Tab-separated table of C-alpha atoms in Angstrom:
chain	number	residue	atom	x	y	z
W	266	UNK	CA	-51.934	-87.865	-55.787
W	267	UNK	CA	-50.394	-90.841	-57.455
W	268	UNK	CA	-47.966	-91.470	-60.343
W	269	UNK	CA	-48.149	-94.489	-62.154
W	270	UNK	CA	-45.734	-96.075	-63.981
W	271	UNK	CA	-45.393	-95.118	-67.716
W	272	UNK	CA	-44.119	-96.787	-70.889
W	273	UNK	CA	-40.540	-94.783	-70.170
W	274	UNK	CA	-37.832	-95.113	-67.480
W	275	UNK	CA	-39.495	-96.633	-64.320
W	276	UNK	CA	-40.468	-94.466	-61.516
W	277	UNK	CA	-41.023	-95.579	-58.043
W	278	UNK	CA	-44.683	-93.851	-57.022
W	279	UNK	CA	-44.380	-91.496	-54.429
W	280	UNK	CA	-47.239	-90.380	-52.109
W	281	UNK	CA	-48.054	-87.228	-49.738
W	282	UNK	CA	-50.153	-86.858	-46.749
W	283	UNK	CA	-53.211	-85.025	-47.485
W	284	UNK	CA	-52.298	-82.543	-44.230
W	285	UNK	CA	-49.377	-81.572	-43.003
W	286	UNK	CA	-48.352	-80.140	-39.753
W	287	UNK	CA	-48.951	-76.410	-38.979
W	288	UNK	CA	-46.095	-73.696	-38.426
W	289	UNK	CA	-45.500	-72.840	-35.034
W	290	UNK	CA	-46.513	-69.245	-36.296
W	291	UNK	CA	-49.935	-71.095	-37.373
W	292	UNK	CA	-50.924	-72.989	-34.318
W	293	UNK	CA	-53.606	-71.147	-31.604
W	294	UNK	CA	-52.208	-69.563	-28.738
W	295	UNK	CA	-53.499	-72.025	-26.110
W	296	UNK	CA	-51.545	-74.627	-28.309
W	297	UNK	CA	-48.175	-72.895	-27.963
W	298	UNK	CA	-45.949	-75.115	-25.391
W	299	UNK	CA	-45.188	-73.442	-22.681
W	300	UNK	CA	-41.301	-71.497	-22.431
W	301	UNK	CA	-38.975	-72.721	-20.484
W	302	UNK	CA	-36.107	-71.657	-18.661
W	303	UNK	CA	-33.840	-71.581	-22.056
W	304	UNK	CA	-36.095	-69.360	-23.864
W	305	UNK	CA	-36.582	-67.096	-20.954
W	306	UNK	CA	-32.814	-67.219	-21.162
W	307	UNK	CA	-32.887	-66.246	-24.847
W	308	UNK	CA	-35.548	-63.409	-24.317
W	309	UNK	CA	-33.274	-61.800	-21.557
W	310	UNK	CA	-30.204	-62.126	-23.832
W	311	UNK	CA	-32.373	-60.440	-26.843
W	312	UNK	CA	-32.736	-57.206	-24.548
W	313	UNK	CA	-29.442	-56.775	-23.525
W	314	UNK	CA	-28.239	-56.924	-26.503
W	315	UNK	CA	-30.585	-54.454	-27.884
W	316	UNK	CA	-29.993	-52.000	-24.875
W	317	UNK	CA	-26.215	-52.406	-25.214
W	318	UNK	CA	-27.071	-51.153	-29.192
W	319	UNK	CA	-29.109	-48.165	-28.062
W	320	UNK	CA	-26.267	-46.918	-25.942
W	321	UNK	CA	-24.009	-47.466	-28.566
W	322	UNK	CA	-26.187	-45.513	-30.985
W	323	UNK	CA	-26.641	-42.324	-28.130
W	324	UNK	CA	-22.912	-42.369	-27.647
W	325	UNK	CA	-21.626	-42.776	-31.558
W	326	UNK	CA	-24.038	-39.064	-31.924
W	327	UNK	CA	-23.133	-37.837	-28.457
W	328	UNK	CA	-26.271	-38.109	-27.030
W	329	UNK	CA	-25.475	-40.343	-24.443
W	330	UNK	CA	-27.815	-40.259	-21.897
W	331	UNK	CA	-27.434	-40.233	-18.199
W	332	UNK	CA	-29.061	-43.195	-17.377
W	333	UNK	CA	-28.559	-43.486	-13.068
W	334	UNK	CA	-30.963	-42.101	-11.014
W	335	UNK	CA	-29.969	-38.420	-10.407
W	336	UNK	CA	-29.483	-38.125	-6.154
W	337	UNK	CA	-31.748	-36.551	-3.617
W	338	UNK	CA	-30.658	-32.689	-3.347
W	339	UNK	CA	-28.813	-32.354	0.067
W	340	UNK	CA	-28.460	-29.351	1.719
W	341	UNK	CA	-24.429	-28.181	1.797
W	342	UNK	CA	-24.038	-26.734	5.235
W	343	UNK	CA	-22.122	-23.494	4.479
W	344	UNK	CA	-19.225	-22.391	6.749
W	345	UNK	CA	-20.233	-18.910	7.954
W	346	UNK	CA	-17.274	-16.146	8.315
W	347	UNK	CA	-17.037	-14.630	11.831
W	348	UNK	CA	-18.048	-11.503	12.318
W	349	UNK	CA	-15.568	-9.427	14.009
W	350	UNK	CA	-16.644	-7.525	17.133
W	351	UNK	CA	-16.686	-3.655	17.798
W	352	UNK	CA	-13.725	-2.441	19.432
W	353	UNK	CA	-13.097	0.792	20.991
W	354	UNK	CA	-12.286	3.642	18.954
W	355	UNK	CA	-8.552	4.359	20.428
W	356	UNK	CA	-7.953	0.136	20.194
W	357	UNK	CA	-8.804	0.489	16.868
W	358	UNK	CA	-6.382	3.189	15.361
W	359	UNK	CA	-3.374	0.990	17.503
W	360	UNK	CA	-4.709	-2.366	15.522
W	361	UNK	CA	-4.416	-0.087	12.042
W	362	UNK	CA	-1.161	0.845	12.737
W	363	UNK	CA	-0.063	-2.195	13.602
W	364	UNK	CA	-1.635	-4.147	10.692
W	365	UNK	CA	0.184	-1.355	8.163
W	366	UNK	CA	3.528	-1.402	9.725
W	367	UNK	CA	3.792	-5.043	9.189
W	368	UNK	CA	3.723	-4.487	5.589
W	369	UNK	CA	5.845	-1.027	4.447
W	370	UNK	CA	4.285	0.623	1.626
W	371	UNK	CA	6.179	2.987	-0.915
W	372	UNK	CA	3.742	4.996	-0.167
W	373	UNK	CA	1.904	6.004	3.078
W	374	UNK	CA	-1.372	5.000	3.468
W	375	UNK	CA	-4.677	6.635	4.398
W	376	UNK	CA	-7.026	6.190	7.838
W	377	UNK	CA	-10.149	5.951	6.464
W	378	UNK	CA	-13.672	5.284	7.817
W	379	UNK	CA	-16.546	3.441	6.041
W	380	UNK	CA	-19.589	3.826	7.597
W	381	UNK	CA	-22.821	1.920	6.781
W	382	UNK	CA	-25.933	4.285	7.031
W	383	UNK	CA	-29.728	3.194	7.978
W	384	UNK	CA	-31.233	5.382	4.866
W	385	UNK	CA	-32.136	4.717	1.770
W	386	UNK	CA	-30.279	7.101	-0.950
W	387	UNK	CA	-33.054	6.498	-3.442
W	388	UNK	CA	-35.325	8.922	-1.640
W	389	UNK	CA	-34.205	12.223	-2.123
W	390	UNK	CA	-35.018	13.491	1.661
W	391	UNK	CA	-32.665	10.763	3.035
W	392	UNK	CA	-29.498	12.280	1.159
W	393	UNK	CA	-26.675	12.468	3.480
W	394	UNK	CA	-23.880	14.985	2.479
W	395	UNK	CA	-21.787	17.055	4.023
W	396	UNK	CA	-18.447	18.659	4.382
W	397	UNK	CA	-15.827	19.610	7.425
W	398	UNK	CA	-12.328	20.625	8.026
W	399	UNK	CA	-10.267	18.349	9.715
W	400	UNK	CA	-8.693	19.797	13.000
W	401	UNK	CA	-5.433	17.781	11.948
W	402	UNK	CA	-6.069	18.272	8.200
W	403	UNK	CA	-5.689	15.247	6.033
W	404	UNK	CA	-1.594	15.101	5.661
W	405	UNK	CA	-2.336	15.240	1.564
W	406	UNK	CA	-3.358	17.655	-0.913
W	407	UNK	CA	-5.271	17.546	-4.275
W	408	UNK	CA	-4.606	17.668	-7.980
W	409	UNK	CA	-5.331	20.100	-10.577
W	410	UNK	CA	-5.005	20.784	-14.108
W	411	UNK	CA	-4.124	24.459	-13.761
W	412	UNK	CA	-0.302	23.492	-13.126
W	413	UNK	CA	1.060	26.769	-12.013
W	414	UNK	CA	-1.641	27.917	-9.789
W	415	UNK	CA	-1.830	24.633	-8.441
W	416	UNK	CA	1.875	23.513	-7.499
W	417	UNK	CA	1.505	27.540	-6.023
W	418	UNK	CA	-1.077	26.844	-3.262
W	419	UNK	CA	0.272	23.582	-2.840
W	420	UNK	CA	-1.189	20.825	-4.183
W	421	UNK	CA	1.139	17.534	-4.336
W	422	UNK	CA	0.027	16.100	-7.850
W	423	UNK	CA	-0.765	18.069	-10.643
W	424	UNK	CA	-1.153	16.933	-14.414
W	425	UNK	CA	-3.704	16.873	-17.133
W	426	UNK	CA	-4.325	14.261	-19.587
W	427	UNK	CA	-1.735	12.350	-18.715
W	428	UNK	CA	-2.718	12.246	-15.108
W	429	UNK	CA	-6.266	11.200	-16.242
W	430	UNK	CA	-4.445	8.393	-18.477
W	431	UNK	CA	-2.242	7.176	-15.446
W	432	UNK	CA	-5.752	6.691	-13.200
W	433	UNK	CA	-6.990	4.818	-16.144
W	434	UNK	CA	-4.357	2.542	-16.166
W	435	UNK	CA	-3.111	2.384	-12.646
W	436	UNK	CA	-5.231	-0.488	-11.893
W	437	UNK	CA	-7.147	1.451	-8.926
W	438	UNK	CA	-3.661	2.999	-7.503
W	439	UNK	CA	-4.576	6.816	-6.266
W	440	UNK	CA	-1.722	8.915	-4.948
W	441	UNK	CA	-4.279	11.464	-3.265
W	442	UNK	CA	-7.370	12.558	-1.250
W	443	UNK	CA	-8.983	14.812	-3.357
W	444	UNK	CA	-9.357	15.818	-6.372
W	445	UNK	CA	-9.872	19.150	-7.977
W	446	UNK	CA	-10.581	20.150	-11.448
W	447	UNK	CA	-11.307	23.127	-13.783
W	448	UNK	CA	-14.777	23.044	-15.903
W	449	UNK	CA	-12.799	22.697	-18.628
W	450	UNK	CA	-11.524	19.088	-17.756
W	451	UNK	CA	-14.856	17.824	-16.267
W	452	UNK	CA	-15.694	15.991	-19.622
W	453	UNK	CA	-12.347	14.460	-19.855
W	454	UNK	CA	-12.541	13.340	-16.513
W	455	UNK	CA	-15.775	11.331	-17.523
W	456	UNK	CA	-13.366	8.501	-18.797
W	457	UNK	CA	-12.038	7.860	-14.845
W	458	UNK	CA	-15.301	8.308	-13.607
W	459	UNK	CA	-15.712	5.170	-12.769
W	460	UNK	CA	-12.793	4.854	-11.200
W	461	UNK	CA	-13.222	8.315	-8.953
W	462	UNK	CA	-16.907	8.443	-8.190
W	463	UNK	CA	-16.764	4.869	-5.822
W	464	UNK	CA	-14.350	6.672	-3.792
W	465	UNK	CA	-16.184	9.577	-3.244
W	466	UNK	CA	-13.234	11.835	-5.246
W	467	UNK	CA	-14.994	12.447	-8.702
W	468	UNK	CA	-14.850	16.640	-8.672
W	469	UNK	CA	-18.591	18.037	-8.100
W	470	UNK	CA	-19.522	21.960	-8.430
W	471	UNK	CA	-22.068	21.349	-5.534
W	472	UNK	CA	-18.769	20.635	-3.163
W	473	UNK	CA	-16.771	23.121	-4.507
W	474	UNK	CA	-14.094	20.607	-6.252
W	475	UNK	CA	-15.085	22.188	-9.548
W	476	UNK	CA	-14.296	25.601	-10.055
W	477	UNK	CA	-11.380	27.952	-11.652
W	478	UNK	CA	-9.994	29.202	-8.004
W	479	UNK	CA	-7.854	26.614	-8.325
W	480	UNK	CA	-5.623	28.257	-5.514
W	481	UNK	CA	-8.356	28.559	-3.261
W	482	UNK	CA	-9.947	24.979	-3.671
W	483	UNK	CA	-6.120	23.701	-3.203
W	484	UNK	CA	-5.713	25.678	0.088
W	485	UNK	CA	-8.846	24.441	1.129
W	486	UNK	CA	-8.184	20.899	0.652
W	487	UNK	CA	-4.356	21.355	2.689
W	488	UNK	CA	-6.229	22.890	5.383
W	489	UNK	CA	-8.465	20.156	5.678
W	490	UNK	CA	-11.241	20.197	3.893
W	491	UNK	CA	-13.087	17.221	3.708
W	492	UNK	CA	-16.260	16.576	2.033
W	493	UNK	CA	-18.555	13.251	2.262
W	494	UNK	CA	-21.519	11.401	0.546
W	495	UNK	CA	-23.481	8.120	0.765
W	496	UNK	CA	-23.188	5.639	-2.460
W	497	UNK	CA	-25.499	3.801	-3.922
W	498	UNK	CA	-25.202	1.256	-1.314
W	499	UNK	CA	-25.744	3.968	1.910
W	500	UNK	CA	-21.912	3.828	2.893
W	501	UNK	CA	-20.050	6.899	3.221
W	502	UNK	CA	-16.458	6.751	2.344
W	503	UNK	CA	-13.807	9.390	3.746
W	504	UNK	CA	-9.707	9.962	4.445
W	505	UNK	CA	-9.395	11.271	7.440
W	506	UNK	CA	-6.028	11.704	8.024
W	507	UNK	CA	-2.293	9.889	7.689
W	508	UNK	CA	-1.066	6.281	9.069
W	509	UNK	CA	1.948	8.462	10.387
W	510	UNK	CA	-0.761	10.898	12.742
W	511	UNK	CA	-0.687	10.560	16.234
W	512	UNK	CA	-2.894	8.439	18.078
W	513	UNK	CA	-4.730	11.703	19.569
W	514	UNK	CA	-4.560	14.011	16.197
W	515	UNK	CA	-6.677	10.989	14.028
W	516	UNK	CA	-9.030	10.456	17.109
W	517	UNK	CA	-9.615	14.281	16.531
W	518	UNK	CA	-9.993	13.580	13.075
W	519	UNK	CA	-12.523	11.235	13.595
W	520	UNK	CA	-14.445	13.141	15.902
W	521	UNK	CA	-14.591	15.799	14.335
W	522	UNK	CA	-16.147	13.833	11.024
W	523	UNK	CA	-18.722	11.975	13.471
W	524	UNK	CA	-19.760	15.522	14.768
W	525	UNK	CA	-20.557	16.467	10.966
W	526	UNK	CA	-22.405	13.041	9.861
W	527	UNK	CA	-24.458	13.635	12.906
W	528	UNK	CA	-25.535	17.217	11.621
W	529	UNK	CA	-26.339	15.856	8.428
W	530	UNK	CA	-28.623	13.399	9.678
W	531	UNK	CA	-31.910	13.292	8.043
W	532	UNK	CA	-34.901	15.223	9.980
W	533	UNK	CA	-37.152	12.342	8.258
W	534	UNK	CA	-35.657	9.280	10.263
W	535	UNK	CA	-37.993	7.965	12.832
W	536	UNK	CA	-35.709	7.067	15.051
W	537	UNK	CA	-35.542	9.704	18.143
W	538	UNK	CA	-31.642	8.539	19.383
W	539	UNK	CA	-28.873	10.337	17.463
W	540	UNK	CA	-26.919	7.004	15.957
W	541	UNK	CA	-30.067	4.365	16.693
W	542	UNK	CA	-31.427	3.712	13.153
W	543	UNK	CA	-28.425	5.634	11.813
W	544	UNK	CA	-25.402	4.810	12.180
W	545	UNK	CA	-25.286	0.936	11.106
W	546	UNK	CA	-21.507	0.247	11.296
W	547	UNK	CA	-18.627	2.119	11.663
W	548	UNK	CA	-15.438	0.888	10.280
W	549	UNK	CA	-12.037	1.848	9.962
W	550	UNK	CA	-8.960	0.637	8.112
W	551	UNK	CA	-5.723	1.974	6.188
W	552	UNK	CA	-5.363	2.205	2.589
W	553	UNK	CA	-4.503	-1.640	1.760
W	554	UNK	CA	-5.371	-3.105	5.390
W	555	UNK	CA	-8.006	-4.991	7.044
W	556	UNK	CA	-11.216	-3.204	8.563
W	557	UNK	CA	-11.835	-3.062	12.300
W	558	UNK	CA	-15.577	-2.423	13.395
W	559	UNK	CA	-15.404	0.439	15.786
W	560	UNK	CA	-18.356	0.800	18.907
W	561	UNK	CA	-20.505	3.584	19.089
W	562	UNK	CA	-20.104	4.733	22.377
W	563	UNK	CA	-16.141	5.534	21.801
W	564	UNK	CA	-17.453	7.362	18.435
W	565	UNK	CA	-19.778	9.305	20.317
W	566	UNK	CA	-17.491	10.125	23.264
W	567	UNK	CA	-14.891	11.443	20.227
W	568	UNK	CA	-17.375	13.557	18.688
W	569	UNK	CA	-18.684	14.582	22.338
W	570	UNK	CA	-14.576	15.992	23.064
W	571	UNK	CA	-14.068	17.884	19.786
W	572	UNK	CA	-17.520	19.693	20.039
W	573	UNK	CA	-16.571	20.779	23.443
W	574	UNK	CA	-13.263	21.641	22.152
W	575	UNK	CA	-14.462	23.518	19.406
W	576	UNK	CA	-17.004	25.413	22.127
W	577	UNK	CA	-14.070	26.121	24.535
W	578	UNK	CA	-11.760	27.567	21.558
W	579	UNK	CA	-14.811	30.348	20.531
């Protein structure tokens, strides 16, 4: 195109190209010069900046992301706790002594045996229960809510609701063996069940604990009455007699309780051998002290001198 001077102002002619150069957009991909080492630069720049936005973006709407490769799971080697070993039977009433004279109680504490049981208490021919009295009795007696009959045949705590309360609240603090009740208070007694039944001292009409001979129950308990029954977990839990016994009265005791687990044995076990496939683990401890794993053999000689003993005296 060309302008040509008019009759007006003058005007120097101008003239265009009839092509121009394409945009870089425009021009074929085998025409595009090759990048070089600024715009690789650029490129790299243009993603960093665009990851350092995303983060920013994940951690403005706390979703920021954990981004590091999570470790290999490594196996934690776990310190196992030592077993302690079986001890004979008279070792093992010195070591409770000595662990509960070390720390004076205002109160005094209980022997008492836990003993793990090869049965399974879901079946019902594999019940173990039983009851015995203690040749050395258990140094404590039981509560119940008929006051006056109660204090009369001895019993050393005696109360009603307020007794029930003060189990409720006393954080797992028991001030007895056994515990005796009227029909009357059973449902009452429903609210410390919890509390009771674990220790094997929730009141049962099948053991006698629940009954209105309050007297007689009570002077069955100070003479020694003791009565036993696996848990849930096939461990029987039983007092058998005081820290302040001698050495030979709770090795009596605890004969004489061995003697009776063995006649309530089972007749469905397999096993032939009287503690084989029974008796698990015997262990014995005071009220607040350690436990000490006792062996059969020094069980079995006990319960082998108070049978004999109880022979010789008939």
């Amino acid at each position: 195109m060309r302008f040509v001077k008019d009759a007006g102002p003058s005007i120097t002619p101008v003239s265009y190209p009839a092509r121009v150069a394409p945009l870089p957009e425009d021009r074929p991909a085998e025409e595009a010069p090759p990048e070089g080492p600024a715009d690789e630069g650029l490129r790299g720049e243009g993603e960093r900046i665009e990851m350092d936005a995303t983060r920013a973006r994940r951690s403005f709407f706390g979703m920021q992301a954990e981004e590091e490769q999570a470790p290999y799971p490594t196996l934690i080697p776990v310190e196992k706790r030592p077993q302690k070993v079986a001890i004979d039977l008279v070792d093992a009433i010195r070591e409770i002594k000595t662990s509960a004279n070390e720390k004076k109680r205002n109160f005094t504490e209980t022997v008492e045996a836990h003993v793990m049981l090869g049965v399974d208490p879901r079946r019902g021919d594999q019940m173990v229960r039983g009851a015995l009295t203690l040749p050395h009795g258990t140094g404590k007696g039981s509560e119940g809510p008929a006051a006056d009959e109660a204090r009369a045949a001895g019993a050393d705590v005696v109360g009603g609701d307020e007794l029930i309360e003060e189990i409720r609240t006393g954080g797992g603090k028991l001030s007895f063996d056994k515990c005796i009740a009227t029909p009357m208070y059973m449902p009452r007694l429903s609210k410390v069940a919890r509390i009771l039944g674990p220790r094997g001292l929730m009141p049962n009409p099948k053991l006698g604990s629940v009954t209105n001979d309050v007297s007689g129950a009570v002077k069955a308990a100070k003479s020694g009455r003791v009565d036993f029954k696996i848990d849930k977990t096939a461990i029987v839990h039983v007092g058998l007699g005081k820290i302040n016994f001698s050495d030979e009265n709770l090795r009596e005791n605890i004969g004489a309780f061995v003697h009776a687990l063995l006649l309530a044995k089972p007749v469905g076990l397999k096993k032939t051998s009287k503690y084989v496939g029974y008796v698990k683990k015997f262990t014995l401890s005071s009220t607040m002290g350690p436990g000490f794993p006792v062996t059969i053999p020094s069980l079995s000689a006990a319960a082998d001198h108070y049978n004999n003993s109880k022979v010789q005296a008939s």
